[in-house]
Coordinates of C-alpha atoms in Angstrom, one line a residue:
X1 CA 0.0 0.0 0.0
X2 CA 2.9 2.2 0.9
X3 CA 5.0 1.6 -1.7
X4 CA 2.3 2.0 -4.4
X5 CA 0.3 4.9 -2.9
X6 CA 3.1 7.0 -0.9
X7 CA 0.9 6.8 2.9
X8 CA 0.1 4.3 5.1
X9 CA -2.9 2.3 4.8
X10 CA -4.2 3.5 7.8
X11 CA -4.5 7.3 9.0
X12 CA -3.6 8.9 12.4
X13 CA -1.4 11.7 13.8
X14 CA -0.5 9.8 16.8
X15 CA 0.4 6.4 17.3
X16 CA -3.3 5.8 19.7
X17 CA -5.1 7.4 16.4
X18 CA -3.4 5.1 14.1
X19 CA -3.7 2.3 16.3
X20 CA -7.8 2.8 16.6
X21 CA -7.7 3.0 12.7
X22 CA -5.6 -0.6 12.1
X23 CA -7.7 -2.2 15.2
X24 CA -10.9 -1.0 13.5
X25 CA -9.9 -1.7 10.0
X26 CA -10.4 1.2 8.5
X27 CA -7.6 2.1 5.5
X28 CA -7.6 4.9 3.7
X29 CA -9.6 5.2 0.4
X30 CA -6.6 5.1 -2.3
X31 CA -6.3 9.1 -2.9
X32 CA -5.4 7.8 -7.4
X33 CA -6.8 5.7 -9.7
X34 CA -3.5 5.0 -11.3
X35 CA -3.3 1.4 -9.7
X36 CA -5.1 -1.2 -11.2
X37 CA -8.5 -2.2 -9.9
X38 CA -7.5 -6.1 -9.4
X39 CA -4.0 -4.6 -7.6
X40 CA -5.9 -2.3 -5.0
X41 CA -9.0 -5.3 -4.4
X42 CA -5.4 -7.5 -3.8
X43 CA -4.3 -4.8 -1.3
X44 CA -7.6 -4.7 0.8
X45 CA -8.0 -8.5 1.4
X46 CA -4.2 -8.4 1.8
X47 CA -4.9 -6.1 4.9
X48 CA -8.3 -6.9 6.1
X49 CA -8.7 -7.0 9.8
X50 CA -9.7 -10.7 9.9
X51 CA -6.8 -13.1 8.9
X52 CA -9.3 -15.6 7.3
X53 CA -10.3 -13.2 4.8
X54 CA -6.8 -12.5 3.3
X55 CA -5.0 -14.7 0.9
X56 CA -4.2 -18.4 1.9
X57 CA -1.4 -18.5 -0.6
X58 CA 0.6 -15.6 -2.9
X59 CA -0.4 -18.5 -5.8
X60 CA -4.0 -17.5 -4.9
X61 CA -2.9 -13.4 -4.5
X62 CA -1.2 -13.9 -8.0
X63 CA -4.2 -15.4 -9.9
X64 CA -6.6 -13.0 -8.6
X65 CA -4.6 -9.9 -9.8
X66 CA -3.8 -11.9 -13.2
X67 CA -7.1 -12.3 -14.0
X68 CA -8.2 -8.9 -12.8
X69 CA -5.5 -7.7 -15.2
X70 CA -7.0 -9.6 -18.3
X71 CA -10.0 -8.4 -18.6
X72 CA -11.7 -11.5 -21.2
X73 CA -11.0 -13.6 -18.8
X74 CA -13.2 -15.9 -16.8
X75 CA -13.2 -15.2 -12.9
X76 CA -15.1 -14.6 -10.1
X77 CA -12.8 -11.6 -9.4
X78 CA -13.6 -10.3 -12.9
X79 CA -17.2 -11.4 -12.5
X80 CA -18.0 -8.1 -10.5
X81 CA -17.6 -6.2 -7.6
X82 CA -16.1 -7.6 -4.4

């Protein structure tokens, strides 16, 4: 998220405010739309509060931006909205 949006995923001006925001799972809405739709989807399971709802394996991470990537594809992540 950093590295591709310059901030941290989560906001605060103090460590207590940032800590609120990462406890309560709040990130910050991506302030471009130069990433990638599949990319930034990737980036919010990638860092969702619960660890059962992020990716059990990069093989799974990887598929899921590939076939956000290729449009004519046939996915449930290119299906619709998640």
């Amino acid at each position: 998220y950093e590295a591709l949006y310059r901030q941290l995923p989560f906001a605060g001006d103090s460590f207590e405010e940032f800590s609120r925001e990462l406890l309560a799972g709040r990130l910050r809405p991506p302030p471009s739309k130069e990433v990638p739709l599949a990319v930034e989807r990737a980036l919010k399971r990638g860092l969702a509060l619960d660890p059962a709802a992020r990716y059990p394996s990069m093989q799974e991470l990887i598929r899921d931006i590939e076939a956000g990537l290729h449009p004519d594809s046939e996915s449930a992540t290119t299906a619709g909205p998640t």
